[in-house]
Coordinates of C-alpha atoms (C1' of nucleotides) in Angstrom, one line a residue:
Chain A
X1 CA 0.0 0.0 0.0
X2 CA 1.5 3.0 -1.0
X3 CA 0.3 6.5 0.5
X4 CA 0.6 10.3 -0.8
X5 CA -0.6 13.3 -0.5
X6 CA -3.7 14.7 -2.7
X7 CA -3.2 16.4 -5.7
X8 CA -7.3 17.3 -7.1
X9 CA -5.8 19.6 -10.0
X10 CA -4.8 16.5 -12.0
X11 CA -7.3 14.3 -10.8
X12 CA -8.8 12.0 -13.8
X13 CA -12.4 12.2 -12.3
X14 CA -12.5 15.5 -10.8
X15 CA -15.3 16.6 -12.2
X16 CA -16.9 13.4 -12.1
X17 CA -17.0 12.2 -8.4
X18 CA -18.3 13.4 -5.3
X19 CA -16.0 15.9 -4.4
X20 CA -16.4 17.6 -7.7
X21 CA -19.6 19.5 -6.4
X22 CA -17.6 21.6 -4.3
X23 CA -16.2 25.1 -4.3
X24 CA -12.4 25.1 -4.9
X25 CA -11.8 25.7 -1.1
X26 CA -13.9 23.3 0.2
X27 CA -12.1 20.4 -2.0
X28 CA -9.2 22.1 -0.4
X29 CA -10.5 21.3 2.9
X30 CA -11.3 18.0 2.0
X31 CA -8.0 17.3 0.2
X32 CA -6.1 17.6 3.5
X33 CA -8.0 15.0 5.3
X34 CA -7.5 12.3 2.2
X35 CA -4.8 10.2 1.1
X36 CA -3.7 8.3 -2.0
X37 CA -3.5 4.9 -2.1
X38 CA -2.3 2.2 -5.0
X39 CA -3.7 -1.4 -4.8
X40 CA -2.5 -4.0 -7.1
X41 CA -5.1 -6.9 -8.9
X42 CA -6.9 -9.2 -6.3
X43 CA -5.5 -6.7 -3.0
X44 CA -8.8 -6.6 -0.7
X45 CA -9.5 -2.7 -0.1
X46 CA -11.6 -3.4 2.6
X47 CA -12.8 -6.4 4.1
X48 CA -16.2 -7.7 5.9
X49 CA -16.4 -7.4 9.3
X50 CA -14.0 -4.4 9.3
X51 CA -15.0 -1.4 11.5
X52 CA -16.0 0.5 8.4
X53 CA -13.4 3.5 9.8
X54 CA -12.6 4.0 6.0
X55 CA -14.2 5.3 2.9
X56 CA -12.6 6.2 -0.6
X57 CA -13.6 7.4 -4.5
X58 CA -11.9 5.0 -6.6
X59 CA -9.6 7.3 -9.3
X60 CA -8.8 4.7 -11.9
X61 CA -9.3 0.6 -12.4
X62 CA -12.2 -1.1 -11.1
X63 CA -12.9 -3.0 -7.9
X64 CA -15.7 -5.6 -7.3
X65 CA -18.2 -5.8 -3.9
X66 CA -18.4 -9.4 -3.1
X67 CA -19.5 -12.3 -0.3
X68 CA -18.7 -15.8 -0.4
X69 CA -20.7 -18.4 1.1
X70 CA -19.4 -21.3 3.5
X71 CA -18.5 -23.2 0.2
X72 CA -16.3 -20.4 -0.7
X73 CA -18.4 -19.5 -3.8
X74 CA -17.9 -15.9 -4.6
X75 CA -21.1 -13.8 -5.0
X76 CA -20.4 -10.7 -6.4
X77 CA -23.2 -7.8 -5.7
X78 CA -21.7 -5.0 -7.1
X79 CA -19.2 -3.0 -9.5
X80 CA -17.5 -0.1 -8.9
X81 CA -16.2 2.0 -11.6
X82 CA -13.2 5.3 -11.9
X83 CA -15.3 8.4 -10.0
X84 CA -17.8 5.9 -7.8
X85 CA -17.6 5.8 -3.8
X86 CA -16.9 3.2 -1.4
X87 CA -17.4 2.0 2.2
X88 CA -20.2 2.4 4.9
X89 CA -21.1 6.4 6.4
X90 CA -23.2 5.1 8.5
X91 CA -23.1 1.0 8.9
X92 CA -21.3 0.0 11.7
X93 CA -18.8 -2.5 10.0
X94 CA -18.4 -3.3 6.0
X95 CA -20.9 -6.0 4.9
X96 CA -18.9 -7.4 1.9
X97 CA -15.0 -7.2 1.0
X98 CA -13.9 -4.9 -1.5
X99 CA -11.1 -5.9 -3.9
X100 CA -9.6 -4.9 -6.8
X101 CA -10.9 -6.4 -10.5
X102 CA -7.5 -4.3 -11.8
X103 CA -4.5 -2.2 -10.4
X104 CA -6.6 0.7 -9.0
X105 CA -5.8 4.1 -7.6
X106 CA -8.5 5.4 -4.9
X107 CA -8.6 8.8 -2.7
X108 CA -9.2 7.4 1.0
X109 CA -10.3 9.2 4.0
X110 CA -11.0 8.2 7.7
X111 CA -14.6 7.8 7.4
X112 CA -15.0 10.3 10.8
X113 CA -13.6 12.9 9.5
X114 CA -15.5 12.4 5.7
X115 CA -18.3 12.3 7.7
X116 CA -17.8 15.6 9.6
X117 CA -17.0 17.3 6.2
X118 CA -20.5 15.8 4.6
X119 CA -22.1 17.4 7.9
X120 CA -20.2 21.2 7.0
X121 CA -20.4 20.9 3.0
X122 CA -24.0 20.3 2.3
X123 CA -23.4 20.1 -1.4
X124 CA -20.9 17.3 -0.7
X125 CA -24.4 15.4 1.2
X126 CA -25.8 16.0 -2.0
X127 CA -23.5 15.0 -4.8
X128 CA -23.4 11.5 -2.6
X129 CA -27.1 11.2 -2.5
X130 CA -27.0 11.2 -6.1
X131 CA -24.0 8.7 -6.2
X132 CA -25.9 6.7 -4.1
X133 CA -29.1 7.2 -6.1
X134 CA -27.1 5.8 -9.2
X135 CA -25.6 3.0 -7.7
X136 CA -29.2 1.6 -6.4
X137 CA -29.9 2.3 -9.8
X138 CA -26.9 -0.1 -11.4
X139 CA -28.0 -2.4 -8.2
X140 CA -31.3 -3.1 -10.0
X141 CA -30.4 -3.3 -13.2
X142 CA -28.5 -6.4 -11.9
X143 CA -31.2 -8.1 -10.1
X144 CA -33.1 -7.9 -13.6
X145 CA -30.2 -9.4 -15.1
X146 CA -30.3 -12.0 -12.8
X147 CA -33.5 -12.4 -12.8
X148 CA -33.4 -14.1 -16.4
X149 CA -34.2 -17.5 -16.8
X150 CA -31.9 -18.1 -19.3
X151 CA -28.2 -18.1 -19.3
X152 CA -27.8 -16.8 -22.2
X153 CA -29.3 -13.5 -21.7
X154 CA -27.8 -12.8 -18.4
X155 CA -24.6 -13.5 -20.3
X156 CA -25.8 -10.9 -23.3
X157 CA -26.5 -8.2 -20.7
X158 CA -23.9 -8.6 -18.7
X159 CA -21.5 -8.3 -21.8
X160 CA -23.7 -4.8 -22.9
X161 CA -23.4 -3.6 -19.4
X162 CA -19.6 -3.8 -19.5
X163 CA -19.4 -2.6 -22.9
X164 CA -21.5 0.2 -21.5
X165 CA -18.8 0.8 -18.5
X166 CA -15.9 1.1 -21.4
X167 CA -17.5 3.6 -23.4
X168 CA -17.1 6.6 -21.2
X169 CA -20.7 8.0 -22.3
X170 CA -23.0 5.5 -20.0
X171 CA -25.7 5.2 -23.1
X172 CA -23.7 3.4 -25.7
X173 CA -22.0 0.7 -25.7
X174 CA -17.5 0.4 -27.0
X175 CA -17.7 -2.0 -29.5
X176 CA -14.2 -3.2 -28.6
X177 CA -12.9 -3.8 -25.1
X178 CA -11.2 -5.9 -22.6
X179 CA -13.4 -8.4 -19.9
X180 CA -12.2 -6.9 -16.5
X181 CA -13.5 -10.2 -15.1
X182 CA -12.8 -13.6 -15.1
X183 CA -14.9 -16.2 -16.4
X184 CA -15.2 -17.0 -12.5
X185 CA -16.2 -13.1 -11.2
X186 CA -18.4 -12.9 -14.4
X187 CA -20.1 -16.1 -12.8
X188 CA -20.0 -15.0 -9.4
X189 CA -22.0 -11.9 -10.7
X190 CA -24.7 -13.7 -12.7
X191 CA -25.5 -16.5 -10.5
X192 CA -24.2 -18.8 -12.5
X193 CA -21.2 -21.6 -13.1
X194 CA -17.7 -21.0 -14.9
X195 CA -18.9 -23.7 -17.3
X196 CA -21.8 -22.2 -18.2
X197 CA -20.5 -19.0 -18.9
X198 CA -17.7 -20.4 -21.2
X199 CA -20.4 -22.4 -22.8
X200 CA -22.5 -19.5 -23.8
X201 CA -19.9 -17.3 -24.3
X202 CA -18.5 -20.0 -27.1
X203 CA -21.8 -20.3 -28.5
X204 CA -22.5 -16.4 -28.7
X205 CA -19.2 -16.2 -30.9
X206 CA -20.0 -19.8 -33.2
X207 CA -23.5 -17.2 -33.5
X208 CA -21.5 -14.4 -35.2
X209 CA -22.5 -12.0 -31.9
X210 CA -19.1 -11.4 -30.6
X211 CA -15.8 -12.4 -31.4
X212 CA -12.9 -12.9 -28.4
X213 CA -9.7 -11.6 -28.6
X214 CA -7.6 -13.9 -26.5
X215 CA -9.0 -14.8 -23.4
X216 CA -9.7 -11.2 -22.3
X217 CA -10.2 -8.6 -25.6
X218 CA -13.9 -8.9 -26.7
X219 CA -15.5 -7.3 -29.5
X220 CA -19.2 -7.1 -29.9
X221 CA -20.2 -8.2 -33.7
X222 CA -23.9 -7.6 -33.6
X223 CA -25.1 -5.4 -31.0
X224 CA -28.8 -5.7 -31.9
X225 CA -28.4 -9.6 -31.4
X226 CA -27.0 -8.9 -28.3
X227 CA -29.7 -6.7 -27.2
X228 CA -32.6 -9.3 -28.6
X229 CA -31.2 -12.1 -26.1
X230 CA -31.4 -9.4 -22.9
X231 CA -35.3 -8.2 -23.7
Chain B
X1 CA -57.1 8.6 -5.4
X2 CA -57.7 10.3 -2.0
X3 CA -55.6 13.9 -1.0
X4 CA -55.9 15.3 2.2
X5 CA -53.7 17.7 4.3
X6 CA -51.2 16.2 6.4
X7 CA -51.2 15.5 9.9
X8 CA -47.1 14.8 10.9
X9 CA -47.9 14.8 14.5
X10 CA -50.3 11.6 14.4
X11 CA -48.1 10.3 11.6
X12 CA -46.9 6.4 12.1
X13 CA -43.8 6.8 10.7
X14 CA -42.9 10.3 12.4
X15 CA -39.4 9.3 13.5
X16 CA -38.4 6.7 10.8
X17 CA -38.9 8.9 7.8
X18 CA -36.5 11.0 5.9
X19 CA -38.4 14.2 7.0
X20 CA -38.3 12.9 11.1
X21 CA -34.4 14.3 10.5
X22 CA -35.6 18.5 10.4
X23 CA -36.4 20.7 13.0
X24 CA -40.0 21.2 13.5
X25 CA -40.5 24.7 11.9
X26 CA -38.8 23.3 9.2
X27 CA -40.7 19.8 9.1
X28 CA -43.7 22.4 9.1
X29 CA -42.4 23.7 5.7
X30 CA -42.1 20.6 4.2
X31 CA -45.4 19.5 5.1
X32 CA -47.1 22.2 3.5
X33 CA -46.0 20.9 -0.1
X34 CA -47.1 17.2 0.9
X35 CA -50.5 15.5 0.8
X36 CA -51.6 12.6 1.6
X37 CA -52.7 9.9 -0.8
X38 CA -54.3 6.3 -0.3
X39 CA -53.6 3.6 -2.8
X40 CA -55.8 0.3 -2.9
X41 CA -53.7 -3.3 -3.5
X42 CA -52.7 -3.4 -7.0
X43 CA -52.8 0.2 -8.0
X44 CA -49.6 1.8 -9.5
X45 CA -48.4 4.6 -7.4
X46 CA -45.8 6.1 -10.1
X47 CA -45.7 4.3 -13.6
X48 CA -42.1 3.2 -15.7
X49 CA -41.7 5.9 -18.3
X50 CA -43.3 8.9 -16.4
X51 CA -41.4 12.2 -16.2
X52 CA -40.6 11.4 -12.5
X53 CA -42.3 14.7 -11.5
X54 CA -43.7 13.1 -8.0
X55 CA -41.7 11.4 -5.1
X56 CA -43.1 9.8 -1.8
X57 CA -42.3 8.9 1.9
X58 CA -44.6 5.5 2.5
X59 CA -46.6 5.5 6.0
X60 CA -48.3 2.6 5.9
X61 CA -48.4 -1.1 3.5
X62 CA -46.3 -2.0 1.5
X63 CA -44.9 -1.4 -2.7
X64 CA -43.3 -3.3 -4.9
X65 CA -41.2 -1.9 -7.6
X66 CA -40.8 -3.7 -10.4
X67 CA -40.7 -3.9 -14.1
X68 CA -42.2 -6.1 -17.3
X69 CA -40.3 -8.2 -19.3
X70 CA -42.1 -8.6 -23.1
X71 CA -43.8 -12.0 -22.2
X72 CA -45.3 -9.8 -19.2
X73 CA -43.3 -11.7 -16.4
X74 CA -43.2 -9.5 -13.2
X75 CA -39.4 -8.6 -12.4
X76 CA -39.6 -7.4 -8.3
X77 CA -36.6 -5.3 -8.0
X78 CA -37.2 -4.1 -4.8
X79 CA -39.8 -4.3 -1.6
X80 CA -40.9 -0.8 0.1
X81 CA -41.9 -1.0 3.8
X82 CA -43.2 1.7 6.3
X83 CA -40.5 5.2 6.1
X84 CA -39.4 4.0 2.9
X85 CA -38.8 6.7 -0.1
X86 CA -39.9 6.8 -3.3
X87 CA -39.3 8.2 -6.6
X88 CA -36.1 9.9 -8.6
X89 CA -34.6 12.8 -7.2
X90 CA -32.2 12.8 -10.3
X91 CA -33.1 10.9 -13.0
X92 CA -35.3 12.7 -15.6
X93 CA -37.9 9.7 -15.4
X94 CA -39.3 6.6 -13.5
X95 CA -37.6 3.1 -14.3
X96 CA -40.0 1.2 -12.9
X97 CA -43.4 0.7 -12.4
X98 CA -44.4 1.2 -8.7
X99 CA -47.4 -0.6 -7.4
X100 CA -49.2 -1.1 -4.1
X101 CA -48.9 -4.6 -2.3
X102 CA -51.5 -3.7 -0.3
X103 CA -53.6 -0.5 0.2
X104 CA -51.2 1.9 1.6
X105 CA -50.9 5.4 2.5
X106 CA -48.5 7.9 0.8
X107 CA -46.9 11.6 1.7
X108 CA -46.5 12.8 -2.3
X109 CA -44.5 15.9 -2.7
X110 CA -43.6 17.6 -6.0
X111 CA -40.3 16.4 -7.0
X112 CA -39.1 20.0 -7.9
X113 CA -40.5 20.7 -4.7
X114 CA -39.0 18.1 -2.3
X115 CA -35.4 18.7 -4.3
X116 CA -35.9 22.7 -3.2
X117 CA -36.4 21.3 0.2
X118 CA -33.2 19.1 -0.2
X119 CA -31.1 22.1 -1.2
X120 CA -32.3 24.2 1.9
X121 CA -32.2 21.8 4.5
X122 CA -28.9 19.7 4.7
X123 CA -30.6 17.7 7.5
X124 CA -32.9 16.2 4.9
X125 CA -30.1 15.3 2.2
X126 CA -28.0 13.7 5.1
X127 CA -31.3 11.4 6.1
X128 CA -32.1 10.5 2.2
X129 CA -28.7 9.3 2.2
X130 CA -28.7 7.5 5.0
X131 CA -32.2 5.8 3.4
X132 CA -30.9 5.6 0.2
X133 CA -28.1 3.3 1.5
X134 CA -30.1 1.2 3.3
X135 CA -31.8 0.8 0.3
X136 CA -28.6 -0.2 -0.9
X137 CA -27.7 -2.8 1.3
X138 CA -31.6 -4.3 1.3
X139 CA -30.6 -4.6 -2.5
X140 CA -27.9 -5.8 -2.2
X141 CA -29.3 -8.8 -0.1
X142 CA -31.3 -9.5 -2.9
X143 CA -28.6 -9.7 -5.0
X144 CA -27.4 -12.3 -2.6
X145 CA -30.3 -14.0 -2.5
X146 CA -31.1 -14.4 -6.3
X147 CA -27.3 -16.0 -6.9
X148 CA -28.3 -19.3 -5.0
X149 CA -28.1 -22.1 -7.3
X150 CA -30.7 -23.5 -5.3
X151 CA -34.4 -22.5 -5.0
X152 CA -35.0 -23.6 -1.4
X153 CA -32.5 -21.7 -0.5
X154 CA -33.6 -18.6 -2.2
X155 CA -37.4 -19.3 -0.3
X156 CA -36.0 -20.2 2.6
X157 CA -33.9 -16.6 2.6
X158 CA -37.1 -15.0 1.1
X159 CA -39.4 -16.2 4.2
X160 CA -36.8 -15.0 6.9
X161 CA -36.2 -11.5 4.9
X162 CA -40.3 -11.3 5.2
X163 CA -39.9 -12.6 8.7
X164 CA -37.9 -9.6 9.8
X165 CA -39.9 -7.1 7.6
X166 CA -42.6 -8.4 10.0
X167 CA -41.1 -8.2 12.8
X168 CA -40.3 -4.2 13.9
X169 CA -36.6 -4.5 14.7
X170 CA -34.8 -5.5 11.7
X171 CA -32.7 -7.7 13.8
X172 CA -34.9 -10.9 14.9
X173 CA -37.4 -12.8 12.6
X174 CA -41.4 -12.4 13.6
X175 CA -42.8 -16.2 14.3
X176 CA -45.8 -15.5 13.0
X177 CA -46.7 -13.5 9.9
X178 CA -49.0 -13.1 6.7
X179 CA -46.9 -13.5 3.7
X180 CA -47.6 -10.1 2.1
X181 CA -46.7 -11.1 -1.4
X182 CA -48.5 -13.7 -3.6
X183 CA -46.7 -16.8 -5.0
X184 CA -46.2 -15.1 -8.1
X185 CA -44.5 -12.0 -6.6
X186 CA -42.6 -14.7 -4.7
X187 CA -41.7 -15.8 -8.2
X188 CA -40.9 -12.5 -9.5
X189 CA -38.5 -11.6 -6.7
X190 CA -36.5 -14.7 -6.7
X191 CA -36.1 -15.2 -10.7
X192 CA -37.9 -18.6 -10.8
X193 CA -41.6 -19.8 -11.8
X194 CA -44.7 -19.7 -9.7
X195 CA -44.9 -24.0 -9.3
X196 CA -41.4 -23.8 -8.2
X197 CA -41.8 -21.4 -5.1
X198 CA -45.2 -23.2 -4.3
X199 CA -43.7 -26.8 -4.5
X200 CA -40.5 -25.5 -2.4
X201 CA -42.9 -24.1 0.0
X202 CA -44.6 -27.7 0.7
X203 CA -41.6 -28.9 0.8
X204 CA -41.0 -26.8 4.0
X205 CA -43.9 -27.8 5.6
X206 CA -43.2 -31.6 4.8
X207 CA -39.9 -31.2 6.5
X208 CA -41.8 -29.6 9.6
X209 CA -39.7 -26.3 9.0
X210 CA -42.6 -23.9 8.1
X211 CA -46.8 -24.5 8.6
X212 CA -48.7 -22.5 6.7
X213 CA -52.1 -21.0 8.3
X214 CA -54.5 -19.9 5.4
X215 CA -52.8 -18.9 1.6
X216 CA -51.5 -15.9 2.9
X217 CA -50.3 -16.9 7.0
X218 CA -46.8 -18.3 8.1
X219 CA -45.4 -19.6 10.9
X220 CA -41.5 -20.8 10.9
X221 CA -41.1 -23.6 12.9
X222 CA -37.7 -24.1 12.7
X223 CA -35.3 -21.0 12.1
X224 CA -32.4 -22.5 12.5
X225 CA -32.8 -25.3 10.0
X226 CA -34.4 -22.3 7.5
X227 CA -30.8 -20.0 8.3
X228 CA -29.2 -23.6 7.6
X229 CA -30.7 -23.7 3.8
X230 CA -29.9 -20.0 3.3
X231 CA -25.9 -20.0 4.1
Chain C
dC1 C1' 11.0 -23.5 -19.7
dG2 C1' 7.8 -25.1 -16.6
dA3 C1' 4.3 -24.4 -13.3
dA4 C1' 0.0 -22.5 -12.0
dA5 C1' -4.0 -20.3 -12.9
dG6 C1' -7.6 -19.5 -16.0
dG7 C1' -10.4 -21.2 -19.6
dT8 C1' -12.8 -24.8 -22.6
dT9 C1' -15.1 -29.0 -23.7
dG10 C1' -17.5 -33.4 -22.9
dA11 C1' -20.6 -36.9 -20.5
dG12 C1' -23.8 -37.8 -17.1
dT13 C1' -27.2 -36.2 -13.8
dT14 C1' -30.2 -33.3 -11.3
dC15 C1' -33.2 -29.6 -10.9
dC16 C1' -36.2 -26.4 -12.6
dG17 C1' -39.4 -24.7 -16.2
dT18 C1' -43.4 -25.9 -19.1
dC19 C1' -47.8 -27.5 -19.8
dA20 C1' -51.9 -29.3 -18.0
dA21 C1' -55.3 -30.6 -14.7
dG22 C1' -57.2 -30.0 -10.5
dT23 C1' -58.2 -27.9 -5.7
dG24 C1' -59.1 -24.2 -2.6
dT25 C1' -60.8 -19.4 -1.5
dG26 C1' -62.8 -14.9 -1.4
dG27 C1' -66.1 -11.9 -3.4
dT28 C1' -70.5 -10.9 -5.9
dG29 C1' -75.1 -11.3 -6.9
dG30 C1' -79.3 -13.9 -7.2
Chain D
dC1 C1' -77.6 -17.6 2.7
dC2 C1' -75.9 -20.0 -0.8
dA3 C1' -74.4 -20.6 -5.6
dC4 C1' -71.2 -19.4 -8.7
dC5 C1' -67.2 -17.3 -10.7
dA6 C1' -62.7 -15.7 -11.0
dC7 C1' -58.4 -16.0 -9.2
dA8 C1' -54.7 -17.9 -6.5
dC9 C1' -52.5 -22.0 -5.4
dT10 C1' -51.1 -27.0 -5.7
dT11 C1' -49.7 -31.1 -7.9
dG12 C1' -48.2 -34.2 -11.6
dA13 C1' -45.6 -35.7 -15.8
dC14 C1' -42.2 -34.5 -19.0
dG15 C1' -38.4 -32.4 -21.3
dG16 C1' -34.6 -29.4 -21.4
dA17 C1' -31.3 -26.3 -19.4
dA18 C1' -27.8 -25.9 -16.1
dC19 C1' -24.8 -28.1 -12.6
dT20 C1' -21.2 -31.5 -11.5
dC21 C1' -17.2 -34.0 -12.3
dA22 C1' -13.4 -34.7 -15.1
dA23 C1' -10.1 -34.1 -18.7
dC24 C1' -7.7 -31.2 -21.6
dC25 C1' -6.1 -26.7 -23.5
dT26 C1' -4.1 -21.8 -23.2
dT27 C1' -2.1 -17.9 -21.3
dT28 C1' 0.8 -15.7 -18.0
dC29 C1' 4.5 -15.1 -15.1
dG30 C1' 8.4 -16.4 -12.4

DNA sequence: CGAAAGGTTGAGTTCCGTCAAGTGTGGTGG
DNA sequence: CCACCACACTTGACGGAACTCAACCTTTCG
């Protein structure tokens, strides 16, 4: 874990995340209360059971939300993307672990003191309440996704939905882009099995849909396929 | 449809809500741009596709939010008890069609009202997002829930979620309850069929785990062997 | 270069969805 | 008050989709 001091002017989502509602002085404020921090592929951020004394933005790479059950199956309930924020302001202690899909970069603060400063910088209460707002809305789109019978069209959607995180504009969808999950953490998210998701992956690209670029790259082939499987 | 003037000092839900978070004089405001409505089971409160001009603090009953696949099958994406909010501060239009479980009773507000309201009193922005992450994590348990492989585990989880909804502290599970949500919203919720929650549900009672009083009562027999099928 | 992790493919089995018939149950009107 | 109807729920038989187990292939990284 490596640790430095805040520097907003070059930030990559400062006008994107929480903090960006705030007057230049206020992010000052804030700035001196937060620290840098690098975590590499598969580091846990934070993990469940933890006092929840931490929160963070995530500035670049991705990290995933997760349980796992007694069997050690992983069940993935969320992903959070460059600009979204993480841990509990009120909760106790964290409910899931946190850990990195990719070599990330987050701004972390002591949650006390993020706290106080959502108390004295109403406009910061507000920017989160519309975080939060989107987040219960990516939250549901999942639970429709999962809420497909088929396999196959949790697969589709799931595919859009990350092609939909790669273009920077949340409405369409990069034609070309790399899987930031494994076969097991796209399973995991999908309530599904590793072999199942190969399987329909494999059968999507015999269809002409997509087409893989070694085990990761992915380019989507016919979108409006894609799209008929998911409605 | 039924409006009348509202009333916070008798109000049920006076210090769960959102608005139990302002100073009187300034609850005082707020109530004077909110009404009351009553909705009858089955009646759509705020429909997917409207302009999202209306939001809502529940007092009493219960919603569903949900949407409609193409074949017409019910996707629940979310349960709304007593204190809960509803409706899009942000977004420029409902997602989701939200309909009464059972006849309930509504405070509506103007959503350009209730988001002036937000902006003058920091209180209020501080409890939404405090609800809206409690929102969060109740999704978020869902998500859980709906990535069992198995369904008895997903109706065993379902009846001790419902449990504790009956129940007033969120913490233990009420012994004796009416289900308030039909097989088929069972269904919806959990992402399988109708005959599958019913047959899962005999099960239960063959196994001497649940009894069932009526259609619509529940009693849980045996909680630990129901947390068993849930972990 | 070799090991380990991630991914694919196949065969067999189980579980759930589908279709269909039948049994309550609550509400309305004769 | 009871008959009837609509709706919700249950139960059964059957087929197919997904899981399990196992072997094999590919990519990555030390």
């Amino acid at each position: 874990m490596a640790n430095t001091a805040l520097q907003c002017e070059s930030c990559p989502v400062r006008d994107r995340a929480a903090c960006s509602a705030l007057q230049p002085d206020e992010r000052g404020q804030l700035a001196e209360i937060g620290r840098h921090r690098t975590v590499r592929r598969g580091e846990t951020v934070f993990a469940a059971g933890d006092d929840s004394a931490w929160c963070a933005t995530l500035i670049s790479g991705a990290l995933k939300i997760a349980s796992y059950d007694n069997e050690g199956t992983e069940r993935i309930v969320s992903l959070v993307h460059p600009a979204g924020f993480v841990g509990e302001l009120f909760a106790p202690m964290a409910q899931h672990d946190i850990v990195a899909l990719a070599d990330s970069r987050l701004c972390i603060f002591s949650r006390n003191q993020y706290s106080a400063a959502v108390e004295r910088f109403p406009a910061l209460a507000r920017a989160l309440l519309r975080r939060s707002g989107e987040e219960l809305f990516e939250s549901r789109a999942l639970i429709d996704l999962m809420g497909r019978r088929s396999s196959i069209g949790r697969v589709a959607g799931l595919i859009l939905a990350l092609g939909r995180a790669a273009s920077h504009s949340p409405c369409d969808v990069a034609q070309s882009f790399d899987l930031p999950l494994t076969r097991g953490e796209m399973a995991g998210l999908l309530g599904i099995t590793i072999e199942t998701v190969s399987r329909r992956l494999t059968e999507l690209v015999q269809r002409g849909i997509i087409k893989k670029n070694g085990a990761r790259g992915l380019e989507i082939l016919d979108a409006p396929s894609l799209e008929g499987l998911v409605r």
